[in-house]
Amino acid sequence: MDAQETGPQPDTEGASVTSHKTAGQLLINRLTLESIVESAMDAIITVDEDQKVVLFNRAAEQMFGCSTQKAIGQPLDRFVPARFRDAHRHHIHTFGQSGVTSRKMGRLGTVMGLRSNDEEFPVEAAISHIAVDGKKYYTVILRDITERIRAEESHRESQRQLTTLIGNLPGFVYRCRNDRGWIFEYISEGVSDLTGYTVEAYLVQRTASYGEHIHPGDQARLRHEVQAALEEHRPFELTYRILTKSGEVKWVWERGEGIYAQDGTLSYLEGFVTDVTERKRAEHLLRQSEERYRRLIAVSPYAILVNRGDRIIFANDQAIKLFGAVKAEEILEKSPMDLFHADDHDTVRERIHQLFEGTAQEPMLEEKIETLDGRAVDVEVSGARFVDEEGPAILIMLRDVSERKRLQEQLRRTERVAELGTLASGMAHEIGTPMNVILGRAEYLMDRVTEESIKRGLQTIITQVERITRVMNQLLSFARRKAPLRIPLDLRKVIEDGMEMFQERLARNQIRVEMEMADPCPMVLADVDQMSQVLINLIMNALHAMPEGGTLRVGLEADRPMVKLTVSDTGHGIPQEVIEKVFDPFFTTKEFGQGTGLGLTVVKGIIEEHQGSIVIESKEGNGTRFVVLLPMSQ
């Protein structure tokens, strides 16, 4: 018994220590596992054989909107849409019988979850099972893939839109190497419509090379421009010609850029090429049209202006000439009101408004413009509204009608003179004969009566009859003016003789005479009697203009191919509205009985019959100057 008692005893203390270590390790493992499960970003749910929830981590709470406390004991299909629940239970049961310990769910379609607010959402799921004490437990790991699916759908839609866009473009997109042939690595289907070569010919069969399809005349320029852009790491834009498979020449526009690796080396080129043949053709036709219009405008007899925004933005050569400018810039940016006479501003302003509004009725109007040097010129004006890429504008066409109006006025005066001539001839017969009888009787009685009162009456009759006779003689001279007998004539002699005739009267009226005659001065081809008549009439006008004295200036000089005669006074001058009428028959500003109004009409007629001209320069209060131009004698 003792021997047995003194034999080896069981080490219960060591076993206890080992047991404690094992329990501690198990606790650590359990706590670690719980920590992993709770901190996992994916939802982790464990169910028993009856598919009742026994574990529901924090991520599952957030995913399904349900607390662990409410989830524990609930059937798993509580978190599956109703229409999938039967299939879901069957799937888990079958999985438990398969002998496979884990697999991914959703191989036949997207797995759907159900939140506590009945919102369905897609999940990615993996399932595994273990047996503990003869019982099976299933663990499902779930990941909400709502955002991923949304991103994938967005990406697919973007790809679809891009594919549709590229497919509908009148050209193609590409990726190519930076080599001599611009070998494509990718190209869209549009290349076939543009070049006639298929995508397969470029990418698979390699029987087509885009570099060879570029027009030979553009290849060197193209390569230079692309390489320059690549060196500066900037995009390039090119317009060039290509030769299609059928031999047709097309114009294309290309935009591309280099794609670089992280180390800065060029990987390839990407870009877009589109057909611009029609645009280039339209541009060519537009240039031709513009050139035709430029030529038409250049040779147009009309002065042409373009007005936009109350500013002149274009003036052709005729307009430059009409307004007395040297270059277009002198007219451009001016307002139309700066170019038209002040008297016509209201009419012009209303006309422009009507043109812009489209209500203008009169196709042509007569206005006056004011040249840059202040001259008033009669013009015929028409306008039209047009619209271009910069907006509405007015095309203004002007034609100088000064000469036409001068000729019309000359015709009017000629017709009036002819009428007066007919009238004068009739008057000479109808009035002249009775006047001669009256004059003869008055002179007869004058010699026989002695009473002074009767003599004074008779003298009045004689004086007035003589006046009527002078008027009649002037009328006859005016109406029956003979053709000039033109001979080489020295106007200095005519002037000297004429001044001698007026010497006494000039002195009596306290009029000082200044003579400036070139010596020698070329002779003119003229009628001496008619030239004397011209000079006498001009001097008489000067005398009447200076009743209180003044200065009479007579000048003679060569103004090749003409000789210029000037007669000027320092008298009261002529108002502007009267100047236009001074050459009209019977127009006079003298008092009744002081003149017939035919003197200057006769002068103008004589000068014009000598192929010369006469103009009057006068300003009220500053005297008057007559300028006569006569052709030199050959």
Short mmCIF file of N, CA and C in Angstrom, two decimals, residues 52-199:
data_model
loop_
_atom_site.label_atom_id
_atom_site.label_comp_id
_atom_site.label_asym_id
_atom_site.label_seq_id
_atom_site.Cartn_x
_atom_site.Cartn_y
_atom_site.Cartn_z
N LYS A 52 -31.71 31.53 -39.54
CA LYS A 52 -32.00 32.62 -38.62
C LYS A 52 -30.68 33.33 -38.29
N VAL A 53 -30.73 34.64 -38.22
CA VAL A 53 -29.52 35.44 -38.01
C VAL A 53 -28.99 35.22 -36.61
N VAL A 54 -27.68 34.89 -36.53
CA VAL A 54 -27.03 34.76 -35.23
C VAL A 54 -25.89 35.76 -35.09
N LEU A 55 -25.47 36.38 -36.21
CA LEU A 55 -24.40 37.39 -36.17
C LEU A 55 -24.73 38.46 -37.21
N PHE A 56 -24.61 39.72 -36.81
CA PHE A 56 -24.99 40.85 -37.67
C PHE A 56 -24.05 42.01 -37.33
N ASN A 57 -23.01 42.24 -38.15
CA ASN A 57 -21.99 43.22 -37.75
C ASN A 57 -22.44 44.66 -38.02
N ARG A 58 -21.56 45.58 -37.61
CA ARG A 58 -21.90 47.01 -37.71
C ARG A 58 -22.11 47.43 -39.16
N ALA A 59 -21.27 46.93 -40.09
CA ALA A 59 -21.43 47.28 -41.50
C ALA A 59 -22.77 46.80 -42.03
N ALA A 60 -23.26 45.64 -41.51
CA ALA A 60 -24.58 45.15 -41.92
C ALA A 60 -25.67 46.09 -41.42
N GLU A 61 -25.48 46.59 -40.18
CA GLU A 61 -26.45 47.55 -39.66
C GLU A 61 -26.57 48.77 -40.59
N GLN A 62 -25.40 49.29 -40.99
CA GLN A 62 -25.41 50.48 -41.85
C GLN A 62 -25.97 50.16 -43.23
N MET A 63 -25.66 48.97 -43.73
CA MET A 63 -26.09 48.62 -45.08
C MET A 63 -27.60 48.46 -45.15
N PHE A 64 -28.17 47.76 -44.16
CA PHE A 64 -29.60 47.44 -44.23
C PHE A 64 -30.46 48.39 -43.42
N GLY A 65 -29.82 49.30 -42.66
CA GLY A 65 -30.61 50.22 -41.85
C GLY A 65 -31.33 49.52 -40.72
N CYS A 66 -30.71 48.49 -40.17
CA CYS A 66 -31.36 47.68 -39.13
C CYS A 66 -30.33 47.39 -38.03
N SER A 67 -30.72 47.53 -36.77
CA SER A 67 -29.78 47.29 -35.68
C SER A 67 -29.57 45.79 -35.48
N THR A 68 -28.43 45.45 -34.84
CA THR A 68 -28.12 44.04 -34.56
C THR A 68 -29.21 43.42 -33.68
N GLN A 69 -29.67 44.19 -32.70
CA GLN A 69 -30.67 43.70 -31.77
C GLN A 69 -31.94 43.26 -32.50
N LYS A 70 -32.36 44.05 -33.51
CA LYS A 70 -33.56 43.69 -34.26
C LYS A 70 -33.28 42.57 -35.25
N ALA A 71 -32.05 42.49 -35.73
CA ALA A 71 -31.74 41.51 -36.78
C ALA A 71 -31.58 40.10 -36.21
N ILE A 72 -31.00 39.96 -34.99
CA ILE A 72 -30.76 38.64 -34.41
C ILE A 72 -32.08 37.88 -34.29
N GLY A 73 -32.07 36.67 -34.79
CA GLY A 73 -33.26 35.82 -34.72
C GLY A 73 -34.18 35.97 -35.91
N GLN A 74 -33.96 37.00 -36.71
CA GLN A 74 -34.78 37.19 -37.90
C GLN A 74 -34.31 36.25 -39.01
N PRO A 75 -35.22 35.81 -39.89
CA PRO A 75 -34.78 35.00 -41.02
C PRO A 75 -33.94 35.84 -41.98
N LEU A 76 -32.96 35.21 -42.58
CA LEU A 76 -32.06 35.93 -43.48
C LEU A 76 -32.82 36.56 -44.65
N ASP A 77 -33.86 35.85 -45.12
CA ASP A 77 -34.56 36.40 -46.29
C ASP A 77 -35.37 37.63 -45.95
N ARG A 78 -35.35 38.03 -44.66
CA ARG A 78 -35.91 39.33 -44.28
C ARG A 78 -35.19 40.45 -45.03
N PHE A 79 -33.91 40.20 -45.42
CA PHE A 79 -33.09 41.21 -46.09
C PHE A 79 -32.95 40.95 -47.59
N VAL A 80 -33.90 40.13 -48.11
CA VAL A 80 -33.93 39.81 -49.53
C VAL A 80 -35.29 40.20 -50.07
N PRO A 81 -35.37 40.82 -51.26
CA PRO A 81 -36.67 41.16 -51.84
C PRO A 81 -37.56 39.93 -51.92
N ALA A 82 -38.85 40.13 -51.71
CA ALA A 82 -39.80 39.01 -51.61
C ALA A 82 -39.75 38.09 -52.81
N ARG A 83 -39.57 38.62 -54.00
CA ARG A 83 -39.61 37.79 -55.20
C ARG A 83 -38.42 36.85 -55.31
N PHE A 84 -37.35 37.12 -54.52
CA PHE A 84 -36.17 36.26 -54.58
C PHE A 84 -36.06 35.31 -53.37
N ARG A 85 -36.98 35.38 -52.41
CA ARG A 85 -36.78 34.68 -51.12
C ARG A 85 -36.78 33.16 -51.28
N ASP A 86 -37.74 32.63 -52.01
CA ASP A 86 -37.77 31.16 -52.17
C ASP A 86 -36.50 30.66 -52.83
N ALA A 87 -36.09 31.32 -53.87
CA ALA A 87 -34.87 30.90 -54.57
C ALA A 87 -33.66 31.06 -53.66
N HIS A 88 -33.68 32.10 -52.83
CA HIS A 88 -32.55 32.36 -51.95
C HIS A 88 -32.42 31.25 -50.90
N ARG A 89 -33.58 30.84 -50.27
CA ARG A 89 -33.54 29.77 -49.27
C ARG A 89 -33.07 28.47 -49.90
N HIS A 90 -33.59 28.20 -51.10
CA HIS A 90 -33.19 26.97 -51.79
C HIS A 90 -31.70 26.97 -52.11
N HIS A 91 -31.19 28.11 -52.49
CA HIS A 91 -29.77 28.23 -52.85
C HIS A 91 -28.89 27.91 -51.64
N ILE A 92 -29.25 28.47 -50.48
CA ILE A 92 -28.43 28.23 -49.28
C ILE A 92 -28.51 26.76 -48.86
N HIS A 93 -29.72 26.19 -48.93
CA HIS A 93 -29.88 24.78 -48.55
C HIS A 93 -29.05 23.89 -49.47
N THR A 94 -29.14 24.15 -50.76
CA THR A 94 -28.39 23.35 -51.73
C THR A 94 -26.89 23.50 -51.51
N PHE A 95 -26.48 24.74 -51.22
CA PHE A 95 -25.06 24.99 -50.97
C PHE A 95 -24.58 24.18 -49.77
N GLY A 96 -25.43 24.10 -48.72
CA GLY A 96 -25.04 23.34 -47.53
C GLY A 96 -24.88 21.87 -47.81
N GLN A 97 -25.59 21.33 -48.82
CA GLN A 97 -25.52 19.92 -49.16
C GLN A 97 -24.42 19.61 -50.18
N SER A 98 -23.82 20.65 -50.75
CA SER A 98 -22.90 20.41 -51.87
C SER A 98 -21.53 19.93 -51.46
N GLY A 99 -21.15 20.18 -50.25
CA GLY A 99 -19.81 19.81 -49.82
C GLY A 99 -18.78 20.89 -50.08
N VAL A 100 -19.17 21.91 -50.80
CA VAL A 100 -18.27 23.05 -51.03
C VAL A 100 -18.40 23.97 -49.83
N THR A 101 -17.24 24.43 -49.34
CA THR A 101 -17.28 25.22 -48.11
C THR A 101 -17.52 26.71 -48.35
N SER A 102 -17.20 27.19 -49.56
CA SER A 102 -17.42 28.62 -49.84
C SER A 102 -17.50 28.85 -51.35
N ARG A 103 -18.24 29.86 -51.71
CA ARG A 103 -18.28 30.26 -53.11
C ARG A 103 -18.92 31.65 -53.21
N LYS A 104 -18.73 32.23 -54.40
CA LYS A 104 -19.30 33.55 -54.67
C LYS A 104 -20.72 33.39 -55.13
N MET A 105 -21.60 34.26 -54.65
CA MET A 105 -23.00 34.22 -55.05
C MET A 105 -23.22 35.17 -56.23
N GLY A 106 -24.33 34.94 -56.96
CA GLY A 106 -24.70 35.85 -58.03
C GLY A 106 -24.12 35.51 -59.37
N ARG A 107 -23.71 34.24 -59.55
CA ARG A 107 -23.15 33.88 -60.85
C ARG A 107 -24.20 33.93 -61.95
N LEU A 108 -25.47 33.77 -61.61
CA LEU A 108 -26.54 33.78 -62.61
C LEU A 108 -27.22 35.14 -62.72
N GLY A 109 -26.78 36.13 -61.98
CA GLY A 109 -27.39 37.45 -62.04
C GLY A 109 -27.02 38.26 -60.82
N THR A 110 -27.41 39.49 -60.82
CA THR A 110 -27.09 40.38 -59.70
C THR A 110 -27.91 39.99 -58.48
N VAL A 111 -27.23 39.89 -57.34
CA VAL A 111 -27.91 39.62 -56.06
C VAL A 111 -28.44 40.93 -55.53
N MET A 112 -29.69 40.92 -55.09
CA MET A 112 -30.32 42.14 -54.61
C MET A 112 -30.56 42.06 -53.12
N GLY A 113 -30.30 43.16 -52.42
CA GLY A 113 -30.59 43.27 -51.00
C GLY A 113 -31.79 44.16 -50.79
N LEU A 114 -32.34 44.11 -49.53
CA LEU A 114 -33.51 44.91 -49.21
C LEU A 114 -33.26 45.63 -47.89
N ARG A 115 -33.26 46.97 -47.96
CA ARG A 115 -33.04 47.75 -46.74
C ARG A 115 -34.34 47.78 -45.93
N SER A 116 -34.19 48.26 -44.71
CA SER A 116 -35.35 48.30 -43.82
C SER A 116 -36.43 49.26 -44.33
N ASN A 117 -36.03 50.22 -45.20
CA ASN A 117 -37.02 51.14 -45.78
C ASN A 117 -37.57 50.63 -47.10
N ASP A 118 -37.37 49.30 -47.35
CA ASP A 118 -37.86 48.61 -48.55
C ASP A 118 -37.14 49.04 -49.83
N GLU A 119 -36.00 49.69 -49.69
CA GLU A 119 -35.22 50.05 -50.88
C GLU A 119 -34.37 48.86 -51.30
N GLU A 120 -34.47 48.50 -52.56
CA GLU A 120 -33.65 47.42 -53.09
C GLU A 120 -32.32 47.98 -53.58
N PHE A 121 -31.27 47.16 -53.45
CA PHE A 121 -29.96 47.61 -53.91
C PHE A 121 -29.13 46.39 -54.29
N PRO A 122 -28.21 46.55 -55.22
CA PRO A 122 -27.39 45.42 -55.66
C PRO A 122 -26.24 45.18 -54.69
N VAL A 123 -25.91 43.89 -54.49
CA VAL A 123 -24.80 43.55 -53.61
C VAL A 123 -23.93 42.50 -54.29
N GLU A 124 -22.70 42.49 -53.85
CA GLU A 124 -21.77 41.42 -54.24
C GLU A 124 -21.67 40.52 -53.01
N ALA A 125 -21.90 39.21 -53.16
CA ALA A 125 -22.01 38.32 -51.98
C ALA A 125 -21.13 37.08 -52.14
N ALA A 126 -20.55 36.67 -51.01
CA ALA A 126 -19.82 35.39 -50.94
C ALA A 126 -20.36 34.63 -49.72
N ILE A 127 -20.50 33.31 -49.84
CA ILE A 127 -21.09 32.51 -48.76
C ILE A 127 -20.15 31.36 -48.39
N SER A 128 -20.12 31.06 -47.12
CA SER A 128 -19.33 29.91 -46.64
C SER A 128 -20.12 29.24 -45.50
N HIS A 129 -19.74 27.98 -45.18
CA HIS A 129 -20.43 27.34 -44.05
C HIS A 129 -19.42 26.49 -43.27
N ILE A 130 -19.72 26.33 -41.99
CA ILE A 130 -18.92 25.48 -41.11
C ILE A 130 -19.89 24.66 -40.23
N ALA A 131 -19.37 23.55 -39.69
CA ALA A 131 -20.17 22.72 -38.77
C ALA A 131 -19.58 22.85 -37.37
N VAL A 132 -20.39 23.15 -36.42
CA VAL A 132 -19.97 23.27 -35.02
C VAL A 132 -20.92 22.40 -34.18
N ASP A 133 -20.27 21.41 -33.49
CA ASP A 133 -21.06 20.50 -32.65
C ASP A 133 -22.20 19.88 -33.46
N GLY A 134 -21.89 19.56 -34.70
CA GLY A 134 -22.87 18.87 -35.54
C GLY A 134 -23.91 19.79 -36.15
N LYS A 135 -23.78 21.08 -35.94
CA LYS A 135 -24.72 22.04 -36.52
C LYS A 135 -24.01 22.89 -37.59
N LYS A 136 -24.76 23.22 -38.65
CA LYS A 136 -24.19 24.03 -39.72
C LYS A 136 -24.54 25.51 -39.52
N TYR A 137 -23.53 26.31 -39.80
CA TYR A 137 -23.71 27.76 -39.76
C TYR A 137 -23.23 28.33 -41.11
N TYR A 138 -24.04 29.26 -41.63
CA TYR A 138 -23.71 29.87 -42.92
C TYR A 138 -23.34 31.35 -42.68
N THR A 139 -22.24 31.77 -43.28
CA THR A 139 -21.81 33.18 -43.17
C THR A 139 -21.80 33.80 -44.57
N VAL A 140 -22.50 34.93 -44.66
CA VAL A 140 -22.57 35.66 -45.93
C VAL A 140 -21.83 37.00 -45.76
N ILE A 141 -20.91 37.27 -46.69
CA ILE A 141 -20.21 38.57 -46.72
C ILE A 141 -20.77 39.36 -47.89
N LEU A 142 -21.28 40.56 -47.59
CA LEU A 142 -21.99 41.37 -48.59
C LEU A 142 -21.29 42.72 -48.79
N ARG A 143 -21.27 43.17 -50.05
CA ARG A 143 -20.71 44.49 -50.37
C ARG A 143 -21.72 45.24 -51.25
N ASP A 144 -22.10 46.44 -50.80
CA ASP A 144 -23.03 47.29 -51.56
C ASP A 144 -22.31 47.79 -52.82
N ILE A 145 -22.82 47.40 -53.99
CA ILE A 145 -22.16 47.80 -55.24
C ILE A 145 -23.03 48.78 -56.04
N THR A 146 -23.89 49.51 -55.31
CA THR A 146 -24.76 50.49 -55.98
C THR A 146 -23.94 51.51 -56.77
N GLU A 147 -22.95 52.12 -56.10
CA GLU A 147 -22.15 53.16 -56.76
C GLU A 147 -21.32 52.59 -57.90
N ARG A 148 -20.82 51.35 -57.68
CA ARG A 148 -20.01 50.75 -58.74
C ARG A 148 -20.84 50.49 -59.99
N ILE A 149 -22.06 49.96 -59.76
CA ILE A 149 -22.94 49.69 -60.91
C ILE A 149 -23.34 51.00 -61.59
N ARG A 150 -23.60 52.03 -60.75
CA ARG A 150 -23.95 53.33 -61.33
C ARG A 150 -22.78 53.87 -62.16
N ALA A 151 -21.57 53.74 -61.64
CA ALA A 151 -20.40 54.19 -62.38
C ALA A 151 -20.21 53.39 -63.66
N GLU A 152 -20.44 52.05 -63.54
CA GLU A 152 -20.29 51.21 -64.73
C GLU A 152 -21.33 51.58 -65.79
N GLU A 153 -22.57 51.84 -65.33
CA GLU A 153 -23.61 52.23 -66.27
C GLU A 153 -23.29 53.57 -66.91
N SER A 154 -22.79 54.49 -66.07
CA SER A 154 -22.40 55.80 -66.60
C SER A 154 -21.28 55.66 -67.62
N HIS A 155 -20.33 54.77 -67.29
CA HIS A 155 -19.21 54.55 -68.22
C HIS A 155 -19.72 53.94 -69.53
N ARG A 156 -20.62 52.95 -69.39
CA ARG A 156 -21.17 52.34 -70.60
C ARG A 156 -21.94 53.35 -71.44
N GLU A 157 -22.70 54.24 -70.76
CA GLU A 157 -23.45 55.26 -71.49
C GLU A 157 -22.50 56.24 -72.18
N SER A 158 -21.44 56.59 -71.46
CA SER A 158 -20.44 57.48 -72.06
C SER A 158 -19.81 56.83 -73.28
N GLN A 159 -19.49 55.54 -73.13
CA GLN A 159 -18.91 54.81 -74.26
C GLN A 159 -19.89 54.73 -75.42
N ARG A 160 -21.17 54.50 -75.08
CA ARG A 160 -22.18 54.43 -76.14
C ARG A 160 -22.31 55.77 -76.85
N GLN A 161 -22.36 56.85 -76.06
CA GLN A 161 -22.47 58.18 -76.65
C GLN A 161 -21.26 58.50 -77.51
N LEU A 162 -20.08 58.16 -76.98
CA LEU A 162 -18.86 58.41 -77.73
C LEU A 162 -18.84 57.63 -79.04
N THR A 163 -19.25 56.35 -78.94
CA THR A 163 -19.28 55.51 -80.14
C THR A 163 -20.27 56.07 -81.16
N THR A 164 -21.45 56.49 -80.66
CA THR A 164 -22.46 57.07 -81.56
C THR A 164 -21.95 58.36 -82.18
N LEU A 165 -21.34 59.20 -81.32
CA LEU A 165 -20.81 60.47 -81.81
C LEU A 165 -19.75 60.25 -82.87
N ILE A 166 -18.81 59.38 -82.57
CA ILE A 166 -17.73 59.11 -83.53
C ILE A 166 -18.30 58.53 -84.82
N GLY A 167 -19.32 57.65 -84.66
CA GLY A 167 -19.91 57.05 -85.84
C GLY A 167 -20.65 58.04 -86.71
N ASN A 168 -21.16 59.12 -86.11
CA ASN A 168 -21.92 60.11 -86.87
C ASN A 168 -21.08 61.28 -87.36
N LEU A 169 -19.83 61.33 -86.95
CA LEU A 169 -18.97 62.44 -87.36
C LEU A 169 -18.65 62.33 -88.85
N PRO A 170 -18.55 63.48 -89.54
CA PRO A 170 -18.16 63.45 -90.96
C PRO A 170 -16.65 63.32 -91.09
N GLY A 171 -16.11 62.31 -90.48
CA GLY A 171 -14.67 62.12 -90.48
C GLY A 171 -14.32 60.94 -89.59
N PHE A 172 -13.13 60.97 -89.01
CA PHE A 172 -12.73 59.85 -88.15
C PHE A 172 -11.78 60.33 -87.07
N VAL A 173 -11.76 59.55 -85.96
CA VAL A 173 -10.78 59.77 -84.91
C VAL A 173 -9.70 58.71 -85.07
N TYR A 174 -8.51 59.03 -84.55
CA TYR A 174 -7.40 58.11 -84.78
C TYR A 174 -6.41 58.15 -83.62
N ARG A 175 -5.62 57.11 -83.58
CA ARG A 175 -4.39 57.08 -82.79
C ARG A 175 -3.33 56.53 -83.73
N CYS A 176 -2.21 57.22 -83.85
CA CYS A 176 -1.21 56.77 -84.81
C CYS A 176 0.20 56.99 -84.27
N ARG A 177 1.13 56.37 -84.94
CA ARG A 177 2.54 56.54 -84.59
C ARG A 177 3.06 57.82 -85.25
N ASN A 178 4.11 58.33 -84.67
CA ASN A 178 4.76 59.50 -85.26
C ASN A 178 5.88 59.02 -86.18
N ASP A 179 5.48 58.37 -87.28
CA ASP A 179 6.48 57.87 -88.23
C ASP A 179 6.15 58.42 -89.61
N ARG A 180 6.90 58.02 -90.60
CA ARG A 180 6.74 58.56 -91.94
C ARG A 180 5.36 58.27 -92.53
N GLY A 181 4.81 57.12 -92.16
CA GLY A 181 3.53 56.73 -92.75
C GLY A 181 2.33 57.06 -91.89
N TRP A 182 2.58 57.65 -90.70
CA TRP A 182 1.49 57.90 -89.75
C TRP A 182 0.66 56.62 -89.57
N ILE A 183 1.33 55.52 -89.24
CA ILE A 183 0.67 54.21 -89.13
C ILE A 183 -0.36 54.25 -88.00
N PHE A 184 -1.60 53.84 -88.32
CA PHE A 184 -2.68 53.89 -87.35
C PHE A 184 -2.60 52.71 -86.38
N GLU A 185 -2.86 53.00 -85.10
CA GLU A 185 -3.06 51.95 -84.10
C GLU A 185 -4.55 51.81 -83.77
N TYR A 186 -5.29 52.87 -83.99
CA TYR A 186 -6.75 52.84 -83.85
C TYR A 186 -7.31 53.84 -84.86
N ILE A 187 -8.47 53.49 -85.40
CA ILE A 187 -9.13 54.40 -86.33
C ILE A 187 -10.61 54.06 -86.34
N SER A 188 -11.46 55.08 -86.43
CA SER A 188 -12.91 54.84 -86.41
C SER A 188 -13.42 54.55 -87.81
N GLU A 189 -14.69 54.08 -87.86
CA GLU A 189 -15.26 53.62 -89.12
C GLU A 189 -15.39 54.74 -90.16
N GLY A 190 -15.43 55.99 -89.70
CA GLY A 190 -15.62 57.10 -90.63
C GLY A 190 -14.52 57.23 -91.66
N VAL A 191 -13.38 56.57 -91.42
CA VAL A 191 -12.27 56.68 -92.37
C VAL A 191 -12.66 56.14 -93.73
N SER A 192 -13.56 55.15 -93.74
CA SER A 192 -13.95 54.53 -95.01
C SER A 192 -14.70 55.53 -95.89
N ASP A 193 -15.65 56.28 -95.29
CA ASP A 193 -16.40 57.27 -96.07
C ASP A 193 -15.49 58.38 -96.59
N LEU A 194 -14.48 58.72 -95.81
CA LEU A 194 -13.62 59.84 -96.19
C LEU A 194 -12.58 59.44 -97.24
N THR A 195 -11.93 58.29 -97.03
CA THR A 195 -10.81 57.93 -97.90
C THR A 195 -11.15 56.85 -98.92
N GLY A 196 -12.21 56.06 -98.63
CA GLY A 196 -12.52 54.93 -99.50
C GLY A 196 -11.83 53.65 -99.09
N TYR A 197 -10.92 53.72 -98.11
CA TYR A 197 -10.23 52.53 -97.60
C TYR A 197 -10.89 52.08 -96.30
N THR A 198 -10.99 50.77 -96.08
CA THR A 198 -11.64 50.24 -94.88
C THR A 198 -10.71 50.32 -93.68
N VAL A 199 -11.33 50.17 -92.50
CA VAL A 199 -10.54 50.11 -91.26
C VAL A 199 -9.58 48.94 -91.32
#
